[in-house]
């Protein structure tokens, strides 16, 4: 049935907007987006609208598309998001960059062929949890790095005891991919986060490609369909669910993430309540409960340093936001 297509792409409400065609963004380029609608995939303009105050559309967004006599199909509005995976825009000081919108599960993807800096994992966890989505860590390249797999899994668990850690590799052992596939279900949106080279695209191809083969010759011989599958950012998995490939991110500036910071560093936040000063930054203040934990050897000093630096990053961000608000409102008054 034609009207089921957008449901498979994750639409969950009974009602659909009636002021244009409903669609989901599967790819964003400069000024243009690919949008899947019931009538198929459309290339639409988004920039001209943005200047009119439209929220900058992101991959995963639900949008209403209308036909402009001159411009062709354009996005008339972005529907309210259930959540976003966001970071601080690396090119600007205080702007949020939405990587993916409307996400149910975030996979933090790490390649075992390289070290896993704990600080980066903490940032990815903060960004993932802050979206409100479920978060799972996937370690790739276990085929060539079997020992690293155990070590890194232990590192992750030390940092986030409750988190699920899955391990995948190329080769005959498909059990890891099966476990990732088991996390998916029809209409569920899964975003992959990780630096470039981590193995995100390979993992998506493994999850989608097998399904394509499994669905038979018609599908597998549809070379055009396969090509678009690979070039999109948001991909429909024939067996159910959607996978979103994000461009590799190395620098994850955290954004507006106080709550998930508390989740990653819950023990330290709890200790902080025993510091003499409520605004203690655990540096040189007297009677600092966090530093006394370090002195007693119960907490790693470097972990406290990373915590402090993320805290001050957030505080700095807040301050700049306030400054900018002031500038903006001064500008308005003039
Ligand atoms: N041995 C092995 N190589 C992998 C695996 N996953 C990815 N690679 C390789 O790692 C490189 C980067 O993978 P890619 O999927 O492009 O990473 P992305 O930048 O995160 O999308 C490629 O050369 C892949 O062939 C894996 O599980 N095992
Ligand atoms: Mg890639
Ligand atoms: Zn303190």
Coordinates of C-alpha atoms and ligand atoms in Angstrom, one line a residue:
X1 CA 0.0 0.0 0.0
X2 CA 1.3 3.3 -1.1
X3 CA 0.4 5.2 2.1
X4 CA 2.6 2.8 4.2
X5 CA 5.9 4.1 2.8
X6 CA 6.3 6.9 5.3
X7 CA 5.3 4.6 8.1
X8 CA 8.3 2.4 7.2
X9 CA 10.3 5.6 7.3
X10 CA 9.3 6.1 10.9
X11 CA 6.1 8.2 10.7
X12 CA 4.2 7.3 13.9
X13 CA 1.1 9.6 14.0
X14 CA -2.3 8.7 12.6
X15 CA -2.7 12.1 11.1
X16 CA -0.6 13.7 8.5
X17 CA -0.3 17.4 7.8
X18 CA -2.7 18.7 5.2
X19 CA -0.9 21.8 4.1
X20 CA 1.4 20.0 1.7
X21 CA 3.2 16.8 1.1
X22 CA 4.7 15.1 4.1
X23 CA 8.3 13.9 3.7
X24 CA 11.4 12.8 5.6
X25 CA 14.8 14.2 4.8
X26 CA 17.2 11.5 3.9
X27 CA 20.1 13.8 2.9
X28 CA 21.1 17.4 3.3
X29 CA 23.5 19.2 1.0
X30 CA 24.3 22.8 0.8
X31 CA 21.0 24.5 0.3
X32 CA 19.2 21.4 -1.0
X33 CA 17.8 18.3 0.6
X34 CA 16.6 14.9 -0.6
X35 CA 13.2 14.2 0.8
X36 CA 11.3 10.9 0.7
X37 CA 7.5 11.4 0.2
X38 CA 4.8 9.0 -0.8
X39 CA 5.4 9.9 -4.4
X40 CA 9.1 9.1 -4.2
X41 CA 12.2 10.9 -3.5
X42 CA 12.4 14.7 -4.3
X43 CA 15.3 17.1 -4.5
X44 CA 14.1 20.2 -2.7
X45 CA 15.5 23.6 -2.0
X46 CA 15.9 24.6 1.6
X47 CA 18.1 27.7 1.6
X48 CA 15.6 30.3 0.3
X49 CA 13.3 29.2 3.0
X50 CA 15.8 29.3 5.7
X51 CA 16.3 33.0 5.2
X52 CA 12.6 33.3 6.0
X53 CA 13.1 31.9 9.5
X54 CA 12.8 28.2 8.8
X55 CA 14.6 25.9 11.1
X56 CA 17.7 24.6 9.3
X57 CA 16.5 21.2 8.1
X58 CA 18.6 18.2 9.2
X59 CA 18.7 14.6 8.1
X60 CA 15.9 12.8 9.8
X61 CA 13.6 15.8 9.9
X62 CA 9.9 15.5 8.9
X63 CA 8.9 18.3 6.6
X64 CA 6.1 19.6 4.6
X65 CA 6.9 20.1 0.9
X66 CA 4.9 22.5 -1.3
X67 CA 5.4 23.4 -4.9
X68 CA 6.7 26.9 -5.7
X69 CA 5.9 28.1 -9.1
X70 CA 9.4 29.3 -9.8
X71 CA 11.5 27.2 -7.5
X72 CA 9.8 23.8 -7.8
X73 CA 9.4 21.7 -4.6
X74 CA 10.4 23.6 -1.5
X75 CA 10.2 22.9 2.2
X76 CA 7.5 25.0 3.7
X77 CA 8.0 23.9 7.3
X78 CA 10.0 21.5 9.5
X79 CA 7.7 19.6 11.9
X80 CA 8.4 19.6 15.5
X81 CA 11.3 17.2 16.4
X82 CA 11.0 14.5 19.0
X83 CA 14.7 14.9 19.7
X84 CA 18.0 15.7 18.1
X85 CA 21.6 14.5 18.2
X86 CA 23.4 17.8 18.3
X87 CA 26.9 19.2 18.9
X88 CA 28.3 22.6 19.0
X89 CA 28.9 23.9 15.5
X90 CA 32.6 23.6 15.1
X91 CA 32.7 26.7 12.8
X92 CA 30.9 29.0 15.2
X93 CA 31.2 29.6 18.9
X94 CA 27.7 29.3 20.1
X95 CA 25.5 27.7 17.5
X96 CA 24.0 24.3 17.8
X97 CA 24.5 21.9 14.9
X98 CA 21.8 19.3 14.6
X99 CA 23.5 16.2 13.2
X100 CA 20.3 14.1 13.0
X101 CA 16.7 14.7 14.1
X102 CA 14.1 12.2 15.4
X103 CA 16.4 9.5 16.5
X104 CA 15.6 6.4 18.6
X105 CA 19.0 4.8 19.0
X106 CA 22.5 6.2 18.8
X107 CA 25.3 3.8 17.9
X108 CA 28.7 5.1 19.0
X109 CA 31.0 3.5 16.5
X110 CA 34.7 3.0 17.3
X111 CA 37.3 1.2 15.1
X112 CA 39.5 -1.1 17.1
X113 CA 42.5 -0.3 14.8
X114 CA 43.1 2.9 16.8
X115 CA 43.3 3.9 20.4
X116 CA 40.1 5.0 22.1
X117 CA 40.8 8.3 23.9
X118 CA 38.6 8.1 27.0
X119 CA 37.8 11.8 26.7
X120 CA 36.4 11.4 23.3
X121 CA 34.2 8.5 24.4
X122 CA 32.9 10.6 27.3
X123 CA 32.0 13.3 24.8
X124 CA 30.2 10.9 22.5
X125 CA 28.3 9.5 25.5
X126 CA 27.3 13.0 26.5
X127 CA 26.1 13.8 23.0
X128 CA 24.3 10.5 22.6
X129 CA 22.6 10.5 26.0
X130 CA 21.7 14.1 25.7
X131 CA 19.6 13.3 22.6
X132 CA 17.4 11.2 24.9
X133 CA 17.8 8.3 22.5
X134 CA 19.0 4.9 23.6
X135 CA 22.8 4.6 23.3
X136 CA 24.9 1.5 22.4
X137 CA 28.6 1.3 21.6
X138 CA 29.7 -0.7 18.6
X139 CA 33.4 -1.7 18.3
X140 CA 34.3 -2.5 14.7
X141 CA 37.3 -4.4 13.1
X142 CA 37.3 -7.1 15.7
X143 CA 38.3 -9.5 13.0
X144 CA 41.8 -7.9 12.8
X145 CA 42.0 -6.7 16.4
X146 CA 40.7 -9.4 18.6
X147 CA 42.7 -8.5 21.8
X148 CA 41.9 -4.8 21.5
X149 CA 38.2 -5.8 21.4
X150 CA 38.4 -7.1 25.0
X151 CA 40.4 -4.2 26.3
X152 CA 38.3 -1.5 24.8
X153 CA 35.1 -3.2 25.8
X154 CA 36.4 -3.2 29.4
X155 CA 37.3 0.5 29.1
X156 CA 33.8 1.4 27.9
X157 CA 32.2 -0.6 30.7
X158 CA 34.4 1.0 33.3
X159 CA 33.1 4.4 32.1
X160 CA 29.5 3.4 31.5
X161 CA 28.7 0.2 33.4
X162 CA 25.1 -0.2 32.1
X163 CA 25.8 0.4 28.4
X164 CA 25.6 -2.3 25.9
X165 CA 28.8 -2.9 24.0
X166 CA 28.7 -4.9 20.7
X167 CA 31.6 -6.0 18.6
X168 CA 31.6 -6.5 14.9
X169 CA 34.1 -7.5 12.2
X170 CA 34.4 -8.4 8.6
X171 CA 34.7 -12.0 7.8
X172 CA 32.7 -15.1 8.5
X173 CA 31.6 -14.3 12.0
X174 CA 28.3 -12.5 11.6
X175 CA 27.2 -12.8 15.2
X176 CA 28.0 -9.1 16.0
X177 CA 26.0 -7.8 13.0
X178 CA 23.1 -10.0 14.1
X179 CA 23.2 -8.4 17.5
X180 CA 23.2 -4.9 16.0
X181 CA 20.4 -6.0 13.6
X182 CA 18.4 -7.2 16.6
X183 CA 18.3 -3.7 17.9
X184 CA 16.4 -2.5 14.9
X185 CA 12.7 -2.7 14.2
X186 CA 10.4 -1.2 11.6
X187 CA 10.2 2.6 11.8
X188 CA 13.0 2.8 14.3
X189 CA 15.7 5.4 13.5
X190 CA 19.3 4.5 14.3
X191 CA 22.1 7.1 14.0
X192 CA 25.7 6.1 13.8
X193 CA 28.2 8.5 15.4
X194 CA 32.0 8.1 15.2
X195 CA 35.1 9.6 13.7
X196 CA 35.9 9.1 10.0
X197 CA 37.3 5.7 9.3
X198 CA 35.6 4.1 12.3
X199 CA 33.6 1.8 10.0
X200 CA 30.2 3.4 10.0
X201 CA 29.5 3.1 6.3
X202 CA 30.8 -0.5 6.3
X203 CA 28.5 -1.4 9.1
X204 CA 25.5 0.1 7.4
X205 CA 26.3 -1.7 4.2
X206 CA 26.7 -4.9 6.1
X207 CA 23.3 -4.4 7.7
X208 CA 21.5 -3.3 4.6
X209 CA 23.4 -5.3 2.0
X210 CA 22.7 -8.7 3.5
X211 CA 19.0 -7.8 3.5
X212 CA 19.1 -6.7 -0.1
X213 CA 20.6 -10.0 -1.1
X214 CA 18.1 -11.8 1.1
X215 CA 15.2 -10.1 -0.5
X216 CA 16.0 -11.7 -3.8
X217 CA 17.2 -11.1 -7.3
X218 CA 14.8 -8.4 -8.3
X219 CA 16.1 -6.1 -5.6
X220 CA 19.7 -7.1 -5.9
X221 CA 19.7 -6.4 -9.6
X222 CA 18.2 -3.0 -9.2
X223 CA 21.5 -1.3 -9.6
X224 CA 20.0 2.2 -9.4
X225 CA 18.2 1.5 -6.2
X226 CA 21.3 0.2 -4.7
X227 CA 23.3 3.2 -5.7
X228 CA 20.9 5.6 -4.1
X229 CA 20.9 3.4 -1.0
X230 CA 24.6 4.0 -0.6
X231 CA 24.7 7.7 -1.3
X232 CA 22.0 8.6 1.1
X233 CA 22.6 9.5 4.7
X234 CA 19.3 8.0 6.0
X235 CA 18.8 4.5 4.6
X236 CA 15.8 2.2 4.8
X237 CA 16.8 -1.2 5.9
X238 CA 14.6 -3.7 4.0
X239 CA 14.4 -5.9 7.1
X240 CA 13.0 -2.9 9.1
X241 CA 14.4 0.2 10.6
X242 CA 16.4 3.2 9.3
X243 CA 20.1 3.8 9.5
X244 CA 21.6 7.2 9.5
X245 CA 25.2 7.7 8.5
X246 CA 26.8 10.8 9.8
X247 CA 29.9 12.5 8.4
X248 CA 32.8 11.5 10.6
X249 CA 33.0 13.7 13.6
X250 CA 36.2 14.0 15.5
X251 CA 35.6 17.2 17.4
X252 CA 32.5 16.8 19.4
X253 CA 31.8 20.1 21.1
X254 CA 29.1 19.3 23.6
X255 CA 25.9 21.4 23.5
X256 CA 23.5 22.2 26.2
X257 CA 24.3 18.9 27.9
X258 CA 24.3 19.5 31.6
X259 CA 22.0 16.5 32.3
X260 CA 24.0 13.9 30.4
X261 CA 27.2 15.3 31.8
X262 CA 25.7 14.4 35.2
X263 CA 25.1 10.9 33.9
X264 CA 28.7 10.3 32.7
X265 CA 30.2 11.9 35.8
X266 CA 27.4 11.1 38.3
X267 CA 29.7 10.0 41.1
X268 CA 31.7 13.2 40.8
X269 CA 28.6 15.4 40.8
X270 CA 27.4 13.6 43.9
X271 CA 30.7 14.2 45.6
X272 CA 30.6 17.8 44.6
X273 CA 27.6 18.3 47.0
X274 CA 30.0 17.8 49.8
X275 CA 32.5 20.5 48.7
X276 CA 32.5 23.5 51.0
X277 CA 31.5 25.8 48.2
X278 CA 28.5 25.2 46.1
X279 CA 30.2 26.5 43.1
X280 CA 33.4 24.7 43.7
X281 CA 35.3 23.9 40.5
X282 CA 37.5 21.4 42.3
X283 CA 40.7 23.3 41.6
X284 CA 42.2 25.1 44.6
X285 CA 39.2 25.6 46.8
X286 CA 39.5 24.5 50.5
X287 CA 37.5 21.4 51.6
X288 CA 37.0 20.1 48.2
X289 CA 35.4 16.7 48.4
X290 CA 36.3 15.8 44.8
X291 CA 40.0 16.5 45.3
X292 CA 40.0 14.6 48.5
X293 CA 38.7 11.5 46.6
X294 CA 41.6 11.9 44.2
X295 CA 44.0 12.3 47.1
X296 CA 42.7 9.1 48.7
X297 CA 43.3 7.3 45.4
X298 CA 39.6 6.5 44.9
X299 CA 39.1 8.7 41.8
X300 CA 41.5 9.1 38.8
X301 CA 42.9 12.6 38.7
X302 CA 42.7 12.8 34.9
X303 CA 39.1 11.9 34.9
X304 CA 38.4 14.8 37.3
X305 CA 40.4 17.0 34.9
X306 CA 38.2 15.9 31.9
X307 CA 35.1 16.5 34.0
X308 CA 36.3 20.0 34.9
X309 CA 37.1 20.9 31.4
X310 CA 33.7 19.7 30.1
X311 CA 32.0 21.6 32.9
X312 CA 33.9 24.8 32.0
X313 CA 33.1 24.3 28.3
X314 CA 29.4 24.3 29.2
X315 CA 29.8 27.3 31.5
X316 CA 31.7 29.2 28.8
X317 CA 29.0 28.3 26.3
X318 CA 26.3 29.6 28.6
X319 CA 28.2 32.8 29.2
X320 CA 28.6 33.4 25.5
X321 CA 24.9 32.7 24.9
X322 CA 24.0 35.3 27.5
X323 CA 26.4 37.8 26.0
X324 CA 24.9 37.2 22.5
X325 CA 21.4 37.5 23.8
X326 CA 22.4 40.9 25.3
X327 CA 23.9 42.0 22.0
X328 CA 20.9 41.0 20.1
X329 CA 18.4 42.7 22.4
X330 CA 20.5 45.9 22.5
X331 CA 20.5 45.8 18.7
X332 CA 16.7 45.5 18.7
X333 CA 16.3 48.5 21.1
X334 CA 18.3 50.7 18.8
Ligands
LIG1 N1 39.0 -5.5 8.9 C1 38.0 -4.7 9.0 N2 38.0 -3.5 8.4 C2 36.9 -2.7 8.5 C3 35.8 -3.0 9.3 N3 34.9 -2.0 9.2 C4 35.5 -1.1 8.4 N4 36.7 -1.5 7.9 C5 37.6 -0.7 7.1 O1 37.9 0.6 7.7 C6 37.9 1.6 6.7 C7 36.9 2.7 7.1 O2 35.6 2.2 7.0 P1 34.3 3.1 6.7 O3 33.1 2.3 6.8 O4 34.5 3.8 5.4 O5 34.4 4.2 7.9 P2 33.5 5.5 8.1 O6 34.4 6.6 7.8 O7 33.2 5.5 9.6 O8 32.3 5.4 7.3 C8 37.6 0.9 5.4 O9 38.8 0.7 4.7 C9 36.9 -0.4 5.8 O10 37.1 -1.4 4.8 C10 35.8 -4.3 10.0 O11 34.9 -4.6 10.7 N5 36.9 -5.0 9.8
LIG2 MG1 31.6 6.7 5.9
LIG3 ZN1 35.2 20.7 45.0

